[in-house]
Amino acid sequence: MRISNSSCLCPVLVCLCFIQRCYGASHHVSAKVPSRNLTKLANGQTEVHHRPKRGWIWNQFFVLEEHFGPEAQYVGKLHSNSDKGDGSVRYILSGEGAGTIFIIDEVTGDIHATKSLDRERKTHYVLHAQALDRNTEEALEPKSEFIIKVQDINDNAPKFPDGPFAATVPEMSEVGTSVMQVTASDADDPTYGNSARIVYSILQGQPYFSIDPKTGIIRTALSEMDREAREHYTVVIQAKDMAGQVGGLSGSTTINITLTDVNDNPPMFPQKNYQLYVPESAQVGKPVGKIKANDEDLGINADIKYSIINSEGANTFSISTERDTREGIISLKKPLNYERKKGYTLHIEGTNTHMDPRFSYLGSFKDTATLKITVGDVDEAPVFSIDHYIMDVYENSPSGTEVGIVMARDPDSRNSPVRYFLDSKEEGIRYFRIDESSGLIRTTQTLDREDMAWHNITVMASEVDNPSLLSHVPVTVQVLDVNDNPPEIATDEEVIVCESSKPGQVIQTVTAVDKDDFANGQRFSFALPSQLPVNPNFTLKDNEDSSASIIARRRRFNHLTQELYELPIVVWDGGEPSLSGTSTLTLRVCPCQRHGRIRMCQGEAFLSSAGLSTGALIAILLCIVILLAIVVLFVTLRRSKKEPLIISEEDIRENVVTYDDEGGGEEDTEAFDIIALRNPAAAEELKFRRDVRPESRKHCVPLRSHRSASVELNKVDVHQFIRQRLVEADMDNSVPPYDSLQTYAYEGQGSPTGSISPLDTPGTQSEQDYNYLDDWGPEFQKLAELYGEADSDVTT
């Protein structure tokens, strides 16, 4: 069985389909299919193929869009070979739109479209057909799929989705210059007929512009379109489908085209001659007038540069372009003087700064104009002969001494007389006065260069006829120096004399200062006062380089005998006349280190290095006092208990004095009980230390348990005794390991320096040389000085 589509199978058969519907012809074409498949051979015979028969042969159905007829639109017919026409076959339709858009006659198999379709919304529908036995509901044909396509008609007009448009094109462009391209869209099917074939045309905008019918490119149609004559154009473009034929649909859009500017117009001055009045009081660098040339162009094409092309005007005036208004601003380069020149002529030229070579044939893009400037006469303030006066006067000059003179004149032609006076707001009016008529400046009091070396005053001048016009000029007065100050010794610190100073040794070098200036105070001489007796302690040497050296005359000084010495020194300067002054220096004797390396007293050095304030020193002293009080209280309590620290038959104590580089000499002493060295037997009886008591005695072990029974105390060598006590201290577990130092004044044997203990020192003075103590280091420095002083006393 073959089921065919009674509608058009291709676009060419549209008319046949229309005639078929109109005359009610058969709506389907059916063909009997033999039960066997035949193949026609070359000799004209046929060959039978025993293959399964096909009951369905499908083609696409077509239905026109936008159908608004009174009856449903016929689409096509389904037919099966099993259908004998007795109504025993039932046709079923399913898929997209089945039962709503598309309906089928179950008996005849005719398909109709019940609604108007829009191809632009949906182009085709996919459906499924099936033939059933009406009595048994068995499928007579397999279920098959077919497509119903919606056939396009020209129901959409072209549109410009982005319109209206705006475009620009330079003025004076050549014919055919592209402006822009427009594109219209059509929703109809571009593959079927001419429904979407668009042609462009101009409805408005001729003869200035044209458009390509196919591409939609808009071009200029006239040459030399001038922006200055007309700048804006409105162009209406039409797009028509059906290739522009009659009956086609159309759409339009508007394009606003603007001509952009090019430099095709030179600058022009509205007139050729101008006049300007400028008073002679005009300030240099300030604008005095304006001039402007017109340019019909826009933007940088209208930029103008002005210049003065004649030397007479260019030497006195300058011209610049104001950026916003494009005006020429005329300024003054030199002061004007009505009495010298009453007028100027300026030739001014205006030129475009951005040239377009395409329009050079139009001529030079510049223009000139003449400006005549008239100088006006004004009443001017007096003018001083110079801009700044510098004068001088000697110090100590009497009041009324002439300092200098200032001069001013009236620059006007009438030459009015001038009056002078000082600015009352300045301090210089206390020291100077000026003659109103002559401008002579005098002093009002004696000046002192050392008090103020320079004075700044301001002199003002005005015309007698017009006091409101004032002129000012600064005047600087220098006070010259005279030698009126004696020199003095310059010393910022105290002079230190070491106790170990030797005859001829330089104590200190001194210099002098003088309040007078360099010319009178550069050379100084030194000497001791001649009217005083010869100083037995010090002398003075003039180094002839404006300095002098203080030299010791005797050997050794002692600050305990005399700590302070006074030394008067006379100093002469090199001025004319020469002045002298006597200064008295105070010299302090201090126990310096050896070779005089430190020139500061020890007490002062301590305070200086520590940098302690008075409050800190008071706090330290209070702490020391409190500690001393505690020590005294402790000793008092010990004495009240009648319990000495060390039990001994004879309580012999002796001070062992130690010295180091940080100590304070004899004040640093520590007392050590050396009774153990004197009487070892008595010390053995002391079972425990009484100065440190352990918290618990239950673990104490008597010291006798660690002593060898073979040792007899009365025959023990001191060296052996110290070693034994060391072992006992290490073995004693009764007390914690206290941080204590047990000192025994025993030096042992074989010391390279020998014994320095004073225990066995003979009473007579030794003749030994102790200079080797200087090589033992700073710890023995004090001892070396003590023995050195003893040798000096013996020698003396």
PDB file of C-alpha atoms in Angstrom, residues 45-175:
ATOM      1  CA  GLN A  45      11.634  -9.020 -19.023  1.00  0.00           C
ATOM      2  CA  THR A  46      10.885  -8.641 -15.327  1.00  0.00           C
ATOM      3  CA  GLU A  47      12.349 -10.470 -12.399  1.00  0.00           C
ATOM      4  CA  VAL A  48      10.254 -11.227  -9.358  1.00  0.00           C
ATOM      5  CA  HIS A  49      11.880 -10.713  -5.919  1.00  0.00           C
ATOM      6  CA  HIS A  50      10.286 -12.420  -2.963  1.00  0.00           C
ATOM      7  CA  ARG A  51      10.773  -9.650  -0.385  1.00  0.00           C
ATOM      8  CA  PRO A  52       8.497  -8.394   2.438  1.00  0.00           C
ATOM      9  CA  LYS A  53       5.948  -5.938   1.106  1.00  0.00           C
ATOM     10  CA  ARG A  54       5.972  -2.349   2.286  1.00  0.00           C
ATOM     11  CA  GLY A  55       2.628  -0.891   3.110  1.00  0.00           C
ATOM     12  CA  TRP A  56       3.811   2.720   3.854  1.00  0.00           C
ATOM     13  CA  ILE A  57       5.805   5.062   1.565  1.00  0.00           C
ATOM     14  CA  TRP A  58       6.048   8.509   3.130  1.00  0.00           C
ATOM     15  CA  ASN A  59       6.768  11.972   1.758  1.00  0.00           C
ATOM     16  CA  GLN A  60       6.705  15.268   3.604  1.00  0.00           C
ATOM     17  CA  PHE A  61       3.411  17.053   4.023  1.00  0.00           C
ATOM     18  CA  PHE A  62       3.227  20.834   3.501  1.00  0.00           C
ATOM     19  CA  VAL A  63       0.782  23.331   4.929  1.00  0.00           C
ATOM     20  CA  LEU A  64       0.642  27.051   4.241  1.00  0.00           C
ATOM     21  CA  GLU A  65       1.057  29.445   7.124  1.00  0.00           C
ATOM     22  CA  GLU A  66      -1.405  32.145   8.024  1.00  0.00           C
ATOM     23  CA  HIS A  67      -4.501  30.267   6.685  1.00  0.00           C
ATOM     24  CA  PHE A  68      -7.684  32.023   7.769  1.00  0.00           C
ATOM     25  CA  GLY A  69     -10.327  30.222   5.642  1.00  0.00           C
ATOM     26  CA  PRO A  70     -13.784  29.189   6.967  1.00  0.00           C
ATOM     27  CA  GLU A  71     -12.898  25.496   6.826  1.00  0.00           C
ATOM     28  CA  ALA A  72      -9.976  23.573   8.147  1.00  0.00           C
ATOM     29  CA  GLN A  73      -6.997  23.501   5.780  1.00  0.00           C
ATOM     30  CA  TYR A  74      -6.523  20.120   4.128  1.00  0.00           C
ATOM     31  CA  VAL A  75      -3.039  18.697   4.708  1.00  0.00           C
ATOM     32  CA  GLY A  76      -2.981  15.152   3.222  1.00  0.00           C
ATOM     33  CA  LYS A  77      -4.351  11.591   3.369  1.00  0.00           C
ATOM     34  CA  LEU A  78      -3.196   8.332   4.970  1.00  0.00           C
ATOM     35  CA  HIS A  79      -4.111   5.023   3.291  1.00  0.00           C
ATOM     36  CA  SER A  80      -3.201   1.396   3.861  1.00  0.00           C
ATOM     37  CA  ASN A  81      -3.283  -1.503   1.412  1.00  0.00           C
ATOM     38  CA  SER A  82      -5.332  -3.386   3.963  1.00  0.00           C
ATOM     39  CA  ASP A  83      -8.098  -0.811   3.679  1.00  0.00           C
ATOM     40  CA  LYS A  84     -10.818  -2.301   1.395  1.00  0.00           C
ATOM     41  CA  GLY A  85     -13.114   0.662   1.834  1.00  0.00           C
ATOM     42  CA  ASP A  86     -15.494  -1.137   4.169  1.00  0.00           C
ATOM     43  CA  GLY A  87     -14.517   0.907   7.242  1.00  0.00           C
ATOM     44  CA  SER A  88     -12.706  -1.937   8.928  1.00  0.00           C
ATOM     45  CA  VAL A  89      -9.463   0.076   9.194  1.00  0.00           C
ATOM     46  CA  ARG A  90      -9.043   2.784  11.804  1.00  0.00           C
ATOM     47  CA  TYR A  91      -6.316   5.458  11.397  1.00  0.00           C
ATOM     48  CA  ILE A  92      -4.644   7.003  14.438  1.00  0.00           C
ATOM     49  CA  LEU A  93      -2.454  10.184  14.513  1.00  0.00           C
ATOM     50  CA  SER A  94      -0.066  11.143  17.392  1.00  0.00           C
ATOM     51  CA  GLY A  95       2.859  13.522  17.967  1.00  0.00           C
ATOM     52  CA  GLU A  96       3.265  17.327  17.924  1.00  0.00           C
ATOM     53  CA  GLY A  97      -0.073  19.071  17.575  1.00  0.00           C
ATOM     54  CA  ALA A  98      -2.046  15.834  17.069  1.00  0.00           C
ATOM     55  CA  GLY A  99      -5.650  16.279  18.159  1.00  0.00           C
ATOM     56  CA  THR A 100      -5.269  20.059  18.631  1.00  0.00           C
ATOM     57  CA  ILE A 101      -3.672  21.513  15.538  1.00  0.00           C
ATOM     58  CA  PHE A 102      -3.909  18.484  13.302  1.00  0.00           C
ATOM     59  CA  ILE A 103      -6.947  16.079  13.193  1.00  0.00           C
ATOM     60  CA  ILE A 104      -7.466  12.901  11.170  1.00  0.00           C
ATOM     61  CA  ASP A 105     -10.545  11.151   9.922  1.00  0.00           C
ATOM     62  CA  GLU A 106     -10.264   7.649  11.410  1.00  0.00           C
ATOM     63  CA  VAL A 107     -12.142   6.071   8.504  1.00  0.00           C
ATOM     64  CA  THR A 108     -10.785   7.919   5.460  1.00  0.00           C
ATOM     65  CA  GLY A 109      -7.335   8.914   6.850  1.00  0.00           C
ATOM     66  CA  ASP A 110      -7.739  12.600   5.784  1.00  0.00           C
ATOM     67  CA  ILE A 111      -5.591  15.089   7.814  1.00  0.00           C
ATOM     68  CA  HIS A 112      -6.709  18.718   8.322  1.00  0.00           C
ATOM     69  CA  ALA A 113      -5.095  21.724  10.109  1.00  0.00           C
ATOM     70  CA  THR A 114      -7.616  23.381  12.409  1.00  0.00           C
ATOM     71  CA  LYS A 115      -5.527  26.478  13.333  1.00  0.00           C
ATOM     72  CA  SER A 116      -3.568  29.146  11.517  1.00  0.00           C
ATOM     73  CA  LEU A 117       0.151  28.409  11.714  1.00  0.00           C
ATOM     74  CA  ASP A 118       3.135  30.794  11.843  1.00  0.00           C
ATOM     75  CA  ARG A 119       6.343  29.569  10.239  1.00  0.00           C
ATOM     76  CA  GLU A 120       8.362  32.205  12.083  1.00  0.00           C
ATOM     77  CA  ARG A 121       7.303  30.617  15.392  1.00  0.00           C
ATOM     78  CA  LYS A 122       7.584  26.913  14.336  1.00  0.00           C
ATOM     79  CA  THR A 123       8.816  25.643  10.983  1.00  0.00           C
ATOM     80  CA  HIS A 124       7.703  21.962  11.157  1.00  0.00           C
ATOM     81  CA  TYR A 125       5.867  19.327  13.223  1.00  0.00           C
ATOM     82  CA  VAL A 126       6.840  15.690  13.802  1.00  0.00           C
ATOM     83  CA  LEU A 127       3.852  13.210  13.940  1.00  0.00           C
ATOM     84  CA  HIS A 128       3.308   9.423  14.012  1.00  0.00           C
ATOM     85  CA  ALA A 129       0.677   7.457  11.994  1.00  0.00           C
ATOM     86  CA  GLN A 130      -0.763   3.997  12.704  1.00  0.00           C
ATOM     87  CA  ALA A 131      -3.425   1.752  10.981  1.00  0.00           C
ATOM     88  CA  LEU A 132      -5.453  -0.624  13.256  1.00  0.00           C
ATOM     89  CA  ASP A 133      -8.049  -3.254  12.625  1.00  0.00           C
ATOM     90  CA  ARG A 134     -11.275  -1.745  13.923  1.00  0.00           C
ATOM     91  CA  ASN A 135     -12.603  -5.084  15.153  1.00  0.00           C
ATOM     92  CA  THR A 136      -9.493  -6.657  16.663  1.00  0.00           C
ATOM     93  CA  GLU A 137      -7.439  -3.461  17.362  1.00  0.00           C
ATOM     94  CA  GLU A 138      -4.476  -5.185  15.811  1.00  0.00           C
ATOM     95  CA  ALA A 139      -1.895  -3.104  13.970  1.00  0.00           C
ATOM     96  CA  LEU A 140      -2.222  -3.546  10.267  1.00  0.00           C
ATOM     97  CA  GLU A 141       0.869  -1.413   9.536  1.00  0.00           C
ATOM     98  CA  PRO A 142       3.893  -0.633  11.693  1.00  0.00           C
ATOM     99  CA  LYS A 143       3.861   2.747  13.424  1.00  0.00           C
ATOM    100  CA  SER A 144       5.616   5.288  11.194  1.00  0.00           C
ATOM    101  CA  GLU A 145       6.916   8.909  11.575  1.00  0.00           C
ATOM    102  CA  PHE A 146       6.327  11.738   9.136  1.00  0.00           C
ATOM    103  CA  ILE A 147       6.900  15.542   9.101  1.00  0.00           C
ATOM    104  CA  ILE A 148       4.510  18.364   8.301  1.00  0.00           C
ATOM    105  CA  LYS A 149       6.407  21.494   7.202  1.00  0.00           C
ATOM    106  CA  VAL A 150       4.892  24.968   7.429  1.00  0.00           C
ATOM    107  CA  GLN A 151       5.296  26.653   4.092  1.00  0.00           C
ATOM    108  CA  ASP A 152       6.328  30.330   4.171  1.00  0.00           C
ATOM    109  CA  ILE A 153       4.391  33.263   2.770  1.00  0.00           C
ATOM    110  CA  ASN A 154       5.586  36.878   2.679  1.00  0.00           C
ATOM    111  CA  ASP A 155       4.027  38.083   5.910  1.00  0.00           C
ATOM    112  CA  ASN A 156       7.014  39.938   7.506  1.00  0.00           C
ATOM    113  CA  ALA A 157       8.302  43.328   6.455  1.00  0.00           C
ATOM    114  CA  PRO A 158      12.044  44.170   6.625  1.00  0.00           C
ATOM    115  CA  LYS A 159      13.180  45.881   9.859  1.00  0.00           C
ATOM    116  CA  PHE A 160      16.196  47.916  11.010  1.00  0.00           C
ATOM    117  CA  PRO A 161      16.726  46.666  14.577  1.00  0.00           C
ATOM    118  CA  ASP A 162      19.347  49.286  15.573  1.00  0.00           C
ATOM    119  CA  GLY A 163      17.848  52.406  14.018  1.00  0.00           C
ATOM    120  CA  PRO A 164      17.788  55.341  13.981  1.00  0.00           C
ATOM    121  CA  PHE A 165      21.470  55.846  13.195  1.00  0.00           C
ATOM    122  CA  ALA A 166      24.034  58.648  13.465  1.00  0.00           C
ATOM    123  CA  ALA A 167      27.068  59.009  11.231  1.00  0.00           C
ATOM    124  CA  THR A 168      29.764  61.536  10.367  1.00  0.00           C
ATOM    125  CA  VAL A 169      31.740  62.319   7.255  1.00  0.00           C
ATOM    126  CA  PRO A 170      34.398  65.026   6.732  1.00  0.00           C
ATOM    127  CA  GLU A 171      33.302  68.071   4.860  1.00  0.00           C
ATOM    128  CA  MET A 172      34.691  68.655   1.392  1.00  0.00           C
ATOM    129  CA  SER A 173      34.881  64.875   0.855  1.00  0.00           C
ATOM    130  CA  GLU A 174      35.061  63.435  -2.638  1.00  0.00           C
ATOM    131  CA  VAL A 175      32.014  61.879  -4.348  1.00  0.00           C
TER     132      VAL A 175
END
